[in-house]
XYZ file of C-alpha atoms in Angstrom:
665
model
C -14.749 3.591 36.907
C -11.020 2.797 36.639
C -10.289 4.349 39.987
C -6.790 3.777 41.331
C -7.031 5.530 44.588
C -8.775 2.890 46.707
C -9.060 -0.611 45.296
C -9.516 -3.718 47.309
C -9.212 -7.259 46.122
C -9.681 -10.723 47.780
C -9.707 -9.081 51.293
C -6.325 -7.572 50.949
C -5.905 -3.883 51.570
C -3.944 -1.838 48.976
C -5.001 1.535 50.209
C -2.667 4.193 48.797
C -0.609 1.398 47.330
C 1.399 0.831 50.568
C 2.710 -2.707 51.337
C 3.376 -3.512 54.937
C 4.490 -6.842 56.551
C 3.464 -8.023 60.021
C 6.384 -10.353 60.442
C 9.706 -8.679 60.730
C 12.883 -10.660 60.530
C 14.844 -7.672 61.746
C 13.578 -4.519 63.346
C 14.855 -1.393 61.653
C 13.927 2.161 61.326
C 14.651 2.167 57.617
C 17.468 2.685 55.100
C 19.846 5.532 54.862
C 21.955 6.487 51.936
C 25.687 7.659 52.096
C 26.931 8.575 48.676
C 26.470 5.644 46.405
C 25.972 3.194 49.307
C 22.791 2.177 51.280
C 22.928 1.065 54.885
C 20.272 -0.331 57.128
C 19.518 1.910 60.136
C 20.166 -0.763 62.865
C 22.700 -1.525 65.492
C 23.577 -4.925 64.063
C 26.537 -4.587 61.525
C 25.786 -5.689 58.084
C 27.337 -9.046 56.882
C 26.317 -9.101 53.210
C 27.048 -6.688 50.354
C 24.974 -6.507 47.213
C 26.476 -4.550 44.284
C 24.290 -3.400 41.383
C 26.085 -1.192 39.029
C 27.717 1.567 40.914
C 25.457 1.295 44.017
C 26.311 -0.820 46.968
C 23.674 -2.288 49.490
C 25.208 -3.069 53.000
C 22.629 -5.646 54.277
C 22.073 -8.654 56.302
C 21.800 -12.267 54.989
C 18.951 -13.542 57.118
C 16.154 -11.136 55.850
C 17.213 -11.572 52.157
C 17.580 -15.386 52.398
C 14.208 -15.800 54.017
C 12.335 -14.191 51.022
C 14.615 -14.713 47.957
C 15.054 -18.087 46.541
C 17.743 -16.875 44.146
C 20.014 -15.366 46.850
C 19.318 -18.369 49.143
C 20.468 -20.772 46.405
C 23.523 -18.692 45.552
C 24.783 -18.395 48.939
C 24.250 -22.106 50.057
C 25.745 -23.456 46.705
C 28.885 -21.499 47.117
C 31.644 -23.514 48.789
C 33.049 -20.669 50.826
C 31.351 -17.982 52.985
C 29.975 -15.642 50.479
C 29.739 -11.925 51.750
C 29.340 -10.126 48.455
C 27.324 -10.714 45.271
C 26.981 -8.588 42.098
C 23.564 -8.426 40.529
C 24.096 -6.185 37.457
C 21.439 -8.001 35.347
C 18.699 -7.422 37.879
C 15.662 -5.910 36.061
C 14.785 -2.514 37.394
C 18.177 -1.781 38.628
C 19.142 -0.304 42.106
C 15.543 1.373 42.391
C 13.884 -1.951 42.214
C 16.232 -3.718 44.509
C 15.991 -0.992 47.067
C 12.269 -1.625 47.334
C 12.625 -5.298 47.330
C 15.294 -5.072 50.150
C 12.923 -2.825 52.306
C 10.213 -5.389 51.651
C 12.541 -8.107 53.002
C 13.208 -5.918 56.135
C 9.507 -5.345 56.723
C 9.553 -1.713 55.840
C 6.449 -0.292 54.245
C 6.749 -0.050 50.458
C 4.693 2.639 48.436
C 3.553 0.880 45.291
C 2.829 3.164 42.330
C 2.352 2.884 38.635
C 5.958 4.158 38.107
C 7.656 1.423 40.253
C 5.387 -1.507 40.046
C 6.543 -2.890 36.651
C 10.252 -2.749 37.801
C 9.371 -4.253 41.165
C 7.384 -7.080 39.788
C 10.244 -8.096 37.322
C 12.873 -7.764 40.197
C 10.719 -9.998 42.527
C 10.592 -12.638 39.639
C 14.315 -12.363 39.226
C 14.920 -12.759 42.928
C 12.436 -15.676 43.052
C 10.408 -14.228 45.899
C 7.642 -16.809 45.683
C 5.063 -18.079 47.994
C 7.120 -21.224 48.658
C 9.362 -19.269 50.890
C 6.829 -17.246 52.729
C 3.128 -16.572 52.279
C 2.266 -13.091 50.929
C 5.721 -12.654 49.375
C 6.634 -9.899 46.901
C 5.624 -11.565 43.710
C 2.104 -12.183 45.080
C 1.613 -8.753 46.260
C 2.993 -6.973 43.098
C 0.868 -9.218 41.016
C -2.150 -8.371 42.883
C -1.477 -4.649 42.679
C -1.179 -4.987 38.829
C -4.269 -6.914 38.527
C -6.620 -5.079 40.807
C -5.326 -1.525 40.725
C -3.150 -0.756 37.610
C -5.228 -2.598 35.032
C -8.440 -0.907 36.228
C -6.948 2.471 35.702
C -6.393 4.177 32.302
C -3.612 6.279 33.465
C -1.802 3.610 35.427
C -1.890 1.230 32.513
C -0.326 3.809 30.269
C 2.444 4.527 32.841
C 3.238 0.802 33.542
C 3.292 0.059 29.817
C 5.695 3.002 29.341
C 8.020 1.978 32.255
C 8.115 -1.514 30.863
C 10.175 -0.416 27.861
C 13.415 -0.840 29.904
C 12.274 -4.213 31.327
C 12.513 -6.346 28.195
C 12.226 -9.420 27.983
C 10.928 -9.647 31.616
C 7.876 -7.497 31.205
C 6.978 -9.438 28.067
C 7.459 -12.781 29.651
C 5.335 -11.799 32.621
C 2.557 -10.705 30.376
C 2.666 -7.127 31.767
C 2.864 -5.587 28.265
C 0.065 -7.876 26.879
C -2.342 -7.104 29.919
C -1.667 -3.427 29.872
C -2.242 -3.248 26.047
C -5.575 -5.012 26.273
C -6.543 -2.842 29.199
C -5.752 0.347 27.220
C -7.599 -1.007 24.191
C -10.680 -1.847 26.067
C -10.870 1.615 27.726
C -10.111 3.363 24.401
C -13.036 1.474 22.784
C -15.448 1.944 25.747
C -18.089 4.710 25.783
C -16.324 7.939 26.529
C -19.246 9.186 28.552
C -18.143 6.762 31.436
C -14.720 8.150 31.695
C -13.810 9.762 34.985
C -11.643 12.719 33.915
C -9.328 12.690 36.984
C -7.432 10.054 35.059
C -6.458 12.147 32.219
C -4.838 15.610 31.891
C -1.819 15.344 34.147
C 1.876 14.695 33.310
C 3.240 11.355 34.584
C 5.418 12.934 37.208
C 2.625 12.811 39.834
C 1.311 9.453 40.578
C -2.370 8.854 41.007
C -3.596 12.261 41.438
C -6.788 12.877 43.473
C -9.974 14.312 42.077
C -9.554 17.452 44.022
C -6.409 18.166 42.294
C -7.751 17.724 38.863
C -11.420 18.685 38.880
C -10.534 22.301 37.994
C -8.995 21.351 34.643
C -11.727 18.666 33.772
C -14.606 19.393 31.629
C -18.078 19.378 32.954
C -20.080 16.196 33.107
C -22.549 17.375 30.533
C -19.878 18.256 27.975
C -19.220 15.782 25.131
C -16.079 13.814 25.187
C -13.883 14.117 22.026
C -13.422 10.856 20.244
C -9.600 11.317 20.066
C -9.161 11.803 23.858
C -6.869 8.823 24.002
C -4.438 9.838 21.160
C -2.001 11.813 23.212
C -1.639 9.318 26.000
C -0.939 6.439 23.677
C 1.491 8.424 21.658
C 4.103 8.398 24.382
C 4.560 4.588 23.993
C 7.571 3.083 22.250
C 6.670 1.880 18.696
C 6.457 -1.840 19.564
C 4.051 -1.172 22.475
C 2.112 1.221 20.427
C 1.752 -1.544 17.679
C 0.439 -3.791 20.365
C -2.170 -1.352 21.616
C -3.348 -0.352 18.148
C -3.675 -4.031 17.179
C -5.653 -4.795 20.245
C -7.863 -1.744 19.453
C -8.390 -3.141 15.858
C -9.608 -6.489 17.208
C -12.161 -4.708 19.405
C -13.626 -3.037 16.409
C -12.796 0.650 16.535
C -13.541 2.690 13.409
C -10.739 2.726 10.930
C -10.833 6.537 10.720
C -9.882 7.025 14.305
C -7.250 4.355 14.125
C -5.745 6.123 11.238
C -5.924 9.469 13.025
C -4.137 7.878 15.990
C -1.386 6.707 13.665
C -0.938 10.033 12.099
C -0.773 11.767 15.630
C 1.937 9.230 16.692
C 3.991 9.830 13.476
C 3.742 13.550 13.940
C 5.263 13.160 17.476
C 8.049 10.643 16.646
C 8.996 11.638 13.149
C 9.684 15.398 13.248
C 10.740 15.587 9.637
C 7.434 13.969 8.377
C 4.970 16.769 9.112
C 5.559 20.469 9.100
C 4.300 22.674 11.696
C 0.533 23.153 11.396
C -0.102 20.343 8.976
C -0.697 17.595 11.353
C -3.935 19.080 12.594
C -5.134 19.530 9.027
C -4.428 15.878 8.204
C -6.150 14.750 11.286
C -9.106 17.140 10.435
C -9.412 15.603 7.072
C -10.028 12.161 8.712
C -12.032 13.176 11.745
C -12.927 16.817 11.704
C -15.410 16.448 14.589
C -12.649 15.527 17.007
C -10.730 18.779 16.279
C -13.834 20.844 16.652
C -14.287 19.390 20.218
C -10.679 20.025 20.959
C -10.831 23.599 19.964
C -13.831 24.293 22.107
C -12.130 23.001 25.297
C -8.595 23.909 26.331
C -8.415 21.844 29.507
C -5.894 19.218 30.503
C -7.320 16.277 28.568
C -4.195 14.627 27.549
C -1.982 14.171 30.589
C 0.799 11.748 29.702
C 2.397 13.615 26.907
C 1.384 17.139 27.739
C 4.781 18.889 27.438
C 6.781 21.487 25.454
C 8.717 21.463 22.272
C 11.718 20.546 24.437
C 10.129 17.151 25.224
C 10.085 16.181 21.460
C 12.067 12.911 21.314
C 15.282 12.744 19.192
C 15.058 9.710 17.007
C 17.891 8.321 15.127
C 17.709 7.224 11.532
C 17.701 3.509 12.441
C 14.774 4.116 14.958
C 12.992 6.162 12.369
C 13.273 3.489 9.840
C 11.754 0.868 12.312
C 8.942 3.440 13.170
C 8.129 3.881 9.433
C 8.077 0.166 8.770
C 5.830 -0.522 11.715
C 3.417 2.233 10.828
C 3.114 1.128 7.240
C 2.150 -2.331 8.436
C -0.191 -0.886 10.986
C -2.322 1.441 8.655
C -5.844 0.002 8.278
C -6.480 -1.478 4.753
C -9.686 0.676 4.256
C -9.508 3.707 1.934
C -9.268 7.115 3.634
C -8.050 5.702 6.874
C -5.284 8.208 6.591
C -4.867 11.181 4.330
C -3.154 10.985 0.983
C -0.795 13.803 2.050
C 0.374 11.798 5.154
C 1.019 8.687 2.895
C 3.048 10.777 0.499
C 5.115 12.281 3.244
C 5.679 8.782 4.835
C 6.664 7.666 1.397
C 9.194 10.408 1.054
C 10.821 9.341 4.454
C 10.679 5.785 3.481
C 12.771 6.418 0.347
C 15.117 8.565 2.181
C 15.789 6.097 4.981
C 15.890 3.063 2.570
C 12.951 1.209 3.995
C 12.331 -2.380 2.751
C 11.313 -2.440 -0.815
C 8.241 -4.569 -0.078
C 6.835 -2.015 2.231
C 7.525 0.851 -0.039
C 5.583 -0.968 -2.786
C 2.800 -1.542 -0.475
C 2.837 2.146 0.510
C 2.817 3.174 -3.138
C -0.377 1.030 -3.617
C -1.966 2.729 -0.717
C -1.209 6.121 -2.265
C -2.687 4.896 -5.620
C -5.915 4.141 -3.939
C -6.571 7.874 -3.028
C -4.187 9.595 -5.500
C -6.884 12.124 -6.494
C -6.453 13.645 -2.982
C -2.789 14.407 -3.384
C -1.458 17.965 -3.837
C 1.379 19.238 -5.982
C 3.666 20.027 -2.864
C 3.331 16.367 -1.717
C 4.283 15.008 -5.058
C 7.584 16.974 -5.481
C 9.475 14.160 -3.930
C 13.273 14.607 -4.442
C 15.148 11.852 -6.147
C 17.255 10.176 -3.473
C 18.955 7.594 -5.758
C 21.576 8.200 -8.344
C 19.137 9.607 -10.925
C 20.172 12.697 -12.652
C 16.665 14.340 -12.408
C 15.935 16.629 -9.413
C 12.485 14.957 -8.611
C 11.583 11.327 -8.463
C 9.556 11.291 -11.763
C 9.608 7.463 -11.925
C 7.929 7.250 -8.526
C 5.009 9.570 -9.705
C 4.804 7.286 -12.674
C 4.315 4.259 -10.599
C 1.806 5.988 -8.290
C -0.284 6.941 -11.396
C -0.156 3.386 -12.597
C -1.400 2.099 -9.267
C -4.225 4.697 -9.492
C -5.285 3.540 -12.957
C -5.094 -0.196 -12.008
C -7.291 0.654 -8.879
C -9.728 2.587 -10.991
C -10.042 -0.296 -13.585
C -10.463 -2.803 -10.787
C -13.266 -0.821 -9.115
C -15.026 -0.220 -12.407
C -14.767 -3.848 -13.523
C -15.918 -5.249 -10.264
C -18.160 -2.883 -8.411
C -19.371 -5.710 -6.149
C -16.063 -5.615 -4.329
C -16.917 -2.226 -2.869
C -18.427 -2.261 0.620
C -21.594 -0.427 1.413
C -19.598 2.040 3.428
C -17.366 2.886 0.575
C -20.082 2.934 -2.153
C -21.508 6.473 -1.333
C -18.129 7.817 -1.095
C -17.084 6.583 -4.508
C -20.418 7.764 -5.806
C -19.709 11.370 -4.825
C -16.205 11.133 -6.540
C -16.995 10.610 -10.282
C -14.262 13.007 -11.531
C -11.207 11.464 -9.843
C -9.441 10.969 -13.155
C -9.976 14.651 -14.018
C -8.520 15.792 -10.804
C -5.583 13.513 -11.232
C -5.167 14.886 -14.747
C -4.988 18.460 -13.486
C -2.633 17.349 -10.784
C -0.414 15.483 -13.284
C -0.403 18.592 -15.535
C 0.754 20.811 -12.727
C 3.436 18.287 -11.832
C 4.720 18.215 -15.371
C 4.903 21.964 -15.497
C 6.997 22.050 -12.305
C 9.431 19.174 -13.283
C 9.677 20.328 -16.805
C 12.063 23.151 -15.718
C 14.642 20.371 -15.010
C 17.043 20.198 -17.871
C 17.933 16.684 -17.097
C 14.358 15.506 -17.577
C 14.272 13.334 -20.777
C 11.766 13.864 -23.391
C 10.692 10.175 -23.063
C 9.856 10.456 -19.369
C 7.884 13.582 -19.959
C 5.868 12.087 -22.805
C 5.242 8.758 -20.968
C 3.837 10.570 -17.963
C 1.813 13.007 -20.014
C 0.186 10.141 -21.973
C -0.367 7.842 -19.125
C -3.934 9.067 -18.561
C -6.633 8.309 -21.140
C -7.955 11.210 -23.336
C -11.214 11.251 -21.474
C -9.478 12.415 -18.344
C -8.806 15.833 -19.763
C -11.688 18.063 -21.006
C -9.160 20.905 -21.589
C -5.456 20.692 -22.388
C -4.393 24.146 -21.161
C -2.435 22.621 -18.270
C -0.684 20.271 -20.678
C -0.004 23.173 -23.051
C 1.621 24.995 -20.152
C 3.821 22.056 -19.381
C 4.831 21.659 -22.985
C 5.676 25.384 -23.204
C 7.697 25.145 -19.974
C 9.569 22.173 -21.285
C 10.389 23.989 -24.496
C 11.726 27.059 -22.561
C 13.963 24.800 -20.530
C 15.285 22.742 -23.443
C 15.891 25.234 -26.224
C 18.275 22.780 -28.018
C 15.546 20.355 -29.086
C 15.407 19.442 -32.777
C 12.330 20.094 -35.001
C 11.442 16.386 -34.864
C 11.682 16.318 -30.998
C 9.508 19.410 -30.721
C 6.830 17.798 -32.897
C 6.980 14.758 -30.891
C 6.584 16.669 -27.664
C 3.658 18.628 -29.057
C 1.810 15.321 -29.907
C 0.914 14.869 -26.156
C -1.704 17.723 -26.365
C -4.898 17.959 -28.411
C -5.091 21.420 -30.108
C -8.870 21.101 -30.315
C -9.021 21.036 -26.483
C -7.329 24.263 -25.896
C -9.234 27.329 -24.631
C -9.261 30.730 -26.533
C -6.592 32.302 -24.275
C -4.264 29.280 -24.790
C -4.806 29.397 -28.521
C -3.969 33.149 -28.636
C -0.822 32.416 -26.715
C 0.105 29.362 -28.983
C -0.480 31.578 -32.118
C 2.357 33.790 -31.080
C 4.552 31.124 -29.431
C 7.720 31.039 -31.514
C 8.867 27.891 -29.644
C 6.091 25.709 -31.211
C 6.517 24.091 -34.496
C 4.778 25.895 -37.400
C 2.477 22.897 -38.089
C 1.218 22.981 -34.490
C 0.431 26.599 -34.793
C -1.562 26.056 -38.024
C -3.502 23.272 -36.240
C -4.252 25.557 -33.315
C -5.497 28.298 -35.472
C -7.590 26.029 -37.716
C -9.129 24.340 -34.649
C -9.969 27.642 -33.120
C -11.405 28.947 -36.382
C -13.694 25.859 -36.558
C -14.677 26.575 -32.882
C -15.579 30.250 -33.704
C -17.493 29.192 -36.763
C -19.415 26.477 -34.827
C -20.124 29.010 -31.982
C -21.414 31.601 -34.512
C -23.376 29.013 -36.378
C -25.054 27.669 -33.197
C -25.838 31.097 -31.937
C -27.392 32.128 -35.252
C -29.338 28.849 -35.343
C -30.636 29.583 -31.883
C -31.765 33.066 -32.966
C -33.281 31.707 -36.138
C -35.243 29.248 -34.098
C -36.668 31.937 -31.997
C -37.606 33.877 -35.222
C -39.086 30.874 -36.995
C -35.811 29.782 -38.522
C -34.314 32.440 -40.788
C -31.548 30.783 -42.911
C -28.103 32.413 -42.263
C -25.247 32.448 -44.748
C -21.840 32.643 -42.991
C -19.491 34.695 -44.872
C -15.764 35.343 -44.356
C -16.476 38.958 -43.414
C -19.000 37.582 -40.772
C -16.438 35.333 -39.292
C -13.919 37.915 -39.098
C -16.179 40.398 -37.358
C -16.659 37.789 -34.626
C -13.045 37.142 -34.120
C -11.005 38.940 -31.592
C -8.545 41.431 -32.842
C -5.435 39.717 -31.351
C -6.612 36.377 -32.863
C -6.867 38.102 -36.369
C -3.384 39.371 -36.016
C -2.088 36.021 -35.083
C -3.992 34.454 -38.004
C -2.674 37.168 -40.324
C 0.846 36.381 -39.236
C 0.446 32.688 -39.742
C -1.213 33.338 -43.193
C 1.751 35.435 -44.164
C 4.213 32.588 -43.278
C 2.013 30.189 -45.272
C 2.114 32.382 -48.396
C 5.811 32.833 -48.076
C 6.211 28.929 -48.022
C 3.839 28.704 -51.048
C 6.043 31.379 -52.924
C 9.202 29.493 -52.021
C 7.618 26.272 -53.311
C 6.599 27.854 -56.666
C 10.222 29.174 -57.019
C 11.544 25.717 -56.576
C 9.083 24.268 -59.098
C 10.174 27.078 -61.599
C 13.818 26.235 -61.122
C 13.040 22.617 -61.689
C 11.364 23.294 -65.001
C 14.132 25.557 -66.067
C 16.719 22.767 -65.358
C 14.542 20.325 -67.255
C 14.513 22.557 -70.448
C 18.352 22.899 -70.131
C 18.663 19.137 -70.017
C 16.501 18.587 -73.123
C 18.531 21.166 -75.005
C 21.747 19.477 -74.183
C 20.240 16.187 -75.264
C 19.291 17.561 -78.739
C 22.838 18.993 -79.164
C 24.340 15.655 -78.373
C 22.186 13.900 -80.818
C 23.144 16.400 -83.573
C 26.751 15.866 -82.971
C 26.453 12.157 -83.154
C 24.508 12.060 -86.506
C 27.256 13.281 -89.092
C 29.427 10.503 -88.118
C 26.922 7.933 -89.132
C 26.211 9.616 -92.571
C 29.952 9.696 -93.481
C 30.249 6.082 -93.029
C 27.315 5.319 -95.389
C 28.793 7.757 -98.040
C 32.121 6.001 -98.011
C 30.374 2.656 -98.512
C 28.410 3.831 -101.491
C 31.617 5.431 -103.087
C 33.343 2.030 -102.962
C 30.466 0.204 -104.482
C 30.355 2.694 -107.331
C 33.948 2.148 -108.162
C 33.553 -1.607 -108.220
C 30.605 -1.382 -110.662
C 32.574 0.864 -113.089
C 35.470 -1.585 -112.977
C 33.154 -4.566 -113.783
C 31.663 -2.790 -116.688
C 34.996 -1.940 -118.271
C 36.003 -5.582 -118.120
C 32.887 -6.695 -119.852
C 33.532 -4.253 -122.622
C 37.065 -5.403 -123.257
C 35.969 -9.138 -123.865
C 34.283 -8.294 -127.122
C 30.717 -7.657 -128.464
C 28.096 -9.795 -127.016
C 25.122 -11.246 -129.079
C 22.042 -9.697 -127.869
C 18.659 -11.309 -127.917
C 16.570 -9.445 -130.279
C 13.539 -10.618 -128.567
C 14.525 -8.912 -125.335
C 14.712 -5.192 -125.560
C 17.989 -3.495 -124.221
C 17.711 -2.242 -120.732
C 19.457 0.947 -120.144
C 22.277 0.653 -117.514
C 21.575 2.232 -114.177
C 23.383 5.403 -113.342
C 24.869 5.607 -110.062
C 24.970 9.106 -108.520
C 27.397 10.015 -105.915
C 26.032 11.909 -102.972
C 27.387 15.346 -102.357
C 26.456 15.346 -98.814
């Protein structure tokens, strides 16, 4: 299977990949090189010079014109005798032209996986078709590709790798497409049918024999690891890797293996993505069985990319950006195709290298699908924009929103989940709780940043529903850490910060710490102590009821002394301190009330004095009036007396005159 050593097709012999020609236009013993020039070993002097780059070929016109339509047309279309031609754009360069020239002279050419792609493109460029001569170079190289290369795993990899320098010729001649499909077909085939002599050797040796490789190959009875093809495929350029993985997807390979292959490729071509030792862990999280097999066998399974750390490619920022964009588009849509840790590291590099915004958003949604698998170290992504904060808190906020949207979508429409994902989601009912613990740890870490605003902290802390946290100890640690890093917060801001946690969800240890925490507002401390006292009361009551039930229910009367006996000493001390503070506040309030009453009495006294001062003025006015009236009355009586005696009516009794009395007041 996939044997490249001896393949025959259509009655033509390609044994050992050697092409020979029975018709010789010119007898020669071969070519010889002198510096940067090649000469034909013959007695006939050369009459035609072909220059390719810095290399000169001193040849003869007749052998070349008889097989190359392009050279034939150029020479005969020239108006003068042309003795020199420059072919700098020839695909494959001087190496490919050397083989084509030898073929024209009838010299045997050794075809290998390393030179066939360049020679095939050079033959197409030189137009060495069957119209000029039967069995020309295009026909022979095409036959070698179809019958030898495409039937071999190793040769298909090498030809595709060597085609990277032959664009667009290799693409137009379908070399890339055919090799990609051949690799995909073999990667998806049953590994039990693989002949191991085609894996496990570096590409420097062409078509190694079985005797050379059987020592490093596993036994026939040993199971083949499912990731046996990862290393070979990872040497390809990103565009060719995308072609291979796309063809593998079409053939129906499991998405876990495709994701593991993508992570393996990223670990090789993006050195800053994965730290040493973490790549194996990521792949193991997706397909642990493959790593178990690899650990059990240390032979030469991966032949193409087997190398040292010196062979690690140096990729520029522009190329890294292209690789990241291609990998984002290539990741299978299924959940858990790649690990969440890998996605977050890829997102970190995407932000650093300014990847397209649409792809970054797509990557953020992928992280949100499996956000519960993230770790704190992966979430601590630096802020690469002009933000003042050290870490990108807005990014984590978006990831959390994508996670909540995904959870809401899955809970509202469970029919969208496939049968393969249903058991996996069923075994993961506490995803929100794990995310809540992760967010609390993240808040504790980023709260040390003095540039982190209270609003961002509060929005991220309140993003999850209350049901996601059964205990707020982690949130309390984050709040306390924020208060330490921001000592200048006002009383209102501290109260606003403490609203993000529920005092009733704090553990006993957290309550004891909060009772002695001078950074917390006093009202929060009182709430903590009250909630803890209620917990202790409920615990004692439930315990007593349980004992009473066992003893036919003996009623228990809880007294203050009983509650205090069941309270820890440290908690009692904290409660005593808080109670003392409360009494102090009550005393101050009573003092303020007493001062208020005193001020009110003083005001009433002043009011009475004012009224007393205003009353004599009014009495004097009335007295003066009465005195004037009295004087007027006396004067009228005197006038009546001077007019003479008046005749009185005897029938009417005399009425005594009224005496007016002056007031002495």
